[in-house]
Tab-separated table of C-alpha atoms in Angstrom:
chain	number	residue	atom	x	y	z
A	71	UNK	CA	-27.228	49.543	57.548
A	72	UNK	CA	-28.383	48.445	61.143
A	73	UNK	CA	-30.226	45.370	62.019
A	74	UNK	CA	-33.953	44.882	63.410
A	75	UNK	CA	-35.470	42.022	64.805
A	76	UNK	CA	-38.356	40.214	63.133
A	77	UNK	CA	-40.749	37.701	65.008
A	78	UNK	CA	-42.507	35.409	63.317
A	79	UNK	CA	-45.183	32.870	64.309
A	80	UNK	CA	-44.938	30.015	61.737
A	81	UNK	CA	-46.602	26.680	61.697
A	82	UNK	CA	-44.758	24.398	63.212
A	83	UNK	CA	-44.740	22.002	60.009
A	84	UNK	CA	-42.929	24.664	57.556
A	85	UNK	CA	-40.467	25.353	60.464
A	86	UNK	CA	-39.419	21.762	60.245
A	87	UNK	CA	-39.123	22.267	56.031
A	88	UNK	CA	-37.532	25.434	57.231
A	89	UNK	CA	-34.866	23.496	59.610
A	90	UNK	CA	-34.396	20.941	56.802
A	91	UNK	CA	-33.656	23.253	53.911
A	92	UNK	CA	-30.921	25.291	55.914
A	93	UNK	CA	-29.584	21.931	57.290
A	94	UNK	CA	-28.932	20.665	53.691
A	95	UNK	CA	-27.045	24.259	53.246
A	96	UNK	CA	-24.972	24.484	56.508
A	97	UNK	CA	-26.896	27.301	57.630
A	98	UNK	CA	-29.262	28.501	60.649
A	99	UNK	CA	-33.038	28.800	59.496
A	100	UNK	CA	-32.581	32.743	60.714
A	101	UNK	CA	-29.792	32.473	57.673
A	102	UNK	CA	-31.444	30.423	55.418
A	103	UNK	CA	-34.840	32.929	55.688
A	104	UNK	CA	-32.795	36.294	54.973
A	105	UNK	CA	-30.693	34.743	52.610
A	106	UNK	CA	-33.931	33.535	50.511
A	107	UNK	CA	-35.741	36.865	51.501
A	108	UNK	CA	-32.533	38.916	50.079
A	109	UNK	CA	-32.667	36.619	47.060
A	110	UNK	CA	-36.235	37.281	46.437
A	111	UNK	CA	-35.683	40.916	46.568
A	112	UNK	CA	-32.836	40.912	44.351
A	113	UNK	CA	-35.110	38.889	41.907
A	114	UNK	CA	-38.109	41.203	41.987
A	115	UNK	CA	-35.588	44.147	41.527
A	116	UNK	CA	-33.795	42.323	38.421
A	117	UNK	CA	-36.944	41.756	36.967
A	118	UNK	CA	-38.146	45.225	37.545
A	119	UNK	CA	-35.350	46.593	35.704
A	120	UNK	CA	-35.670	44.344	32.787
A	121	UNK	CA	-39.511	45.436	32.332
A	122	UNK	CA	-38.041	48.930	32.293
A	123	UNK	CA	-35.828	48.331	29.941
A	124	UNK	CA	-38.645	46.887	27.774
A	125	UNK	CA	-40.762	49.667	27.875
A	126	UNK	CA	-37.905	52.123	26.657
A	127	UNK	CA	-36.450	50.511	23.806
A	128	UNK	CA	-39.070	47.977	23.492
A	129	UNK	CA	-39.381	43.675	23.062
A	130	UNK	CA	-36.662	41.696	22.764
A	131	UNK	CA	-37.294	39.715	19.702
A	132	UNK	CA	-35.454	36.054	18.786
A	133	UNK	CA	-33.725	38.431	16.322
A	134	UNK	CA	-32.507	40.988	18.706
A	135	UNK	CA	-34.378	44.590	19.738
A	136	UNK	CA	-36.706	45.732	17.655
A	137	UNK	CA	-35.447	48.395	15.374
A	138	UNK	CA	-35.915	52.212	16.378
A	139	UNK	CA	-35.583	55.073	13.857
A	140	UNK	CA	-33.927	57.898	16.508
């Protein structure tokens, strides 16, 4: 997988919360931003895949899945 470059044009107050976040981590904002971005992703993808799930075998229940007569 290549690489692209993204410009952004970002107040200059969230770059600061930008800087400050990635400083606390050890990391360059460009870092810090496609680390989070990646993580987001990977989120929206998990939870894709769990409403999936759902919708074939159905709610997860306290109890476990709900029963299915096959």
């Amino acid at each position: 997988m290549g690489s692209t470059v993204l410009s952004l044009r970002i107040d200059g107050e969230l770059l600061d919360r930008l800087r400050q976040h990635a400083a606390k981590r050890g990391m360059s904002v460009q870092d810090y931003v496609v680390r989070t971005l990646i993580r987001d992703d990977f989120d929206e993808r998990f939870k894709s895949a769990v409403d999936e799930t759902e919708k074939f075998y159905g709610p997860q229940t306290e109890q476990g899945p709900v029963d299915r007569i096959t």
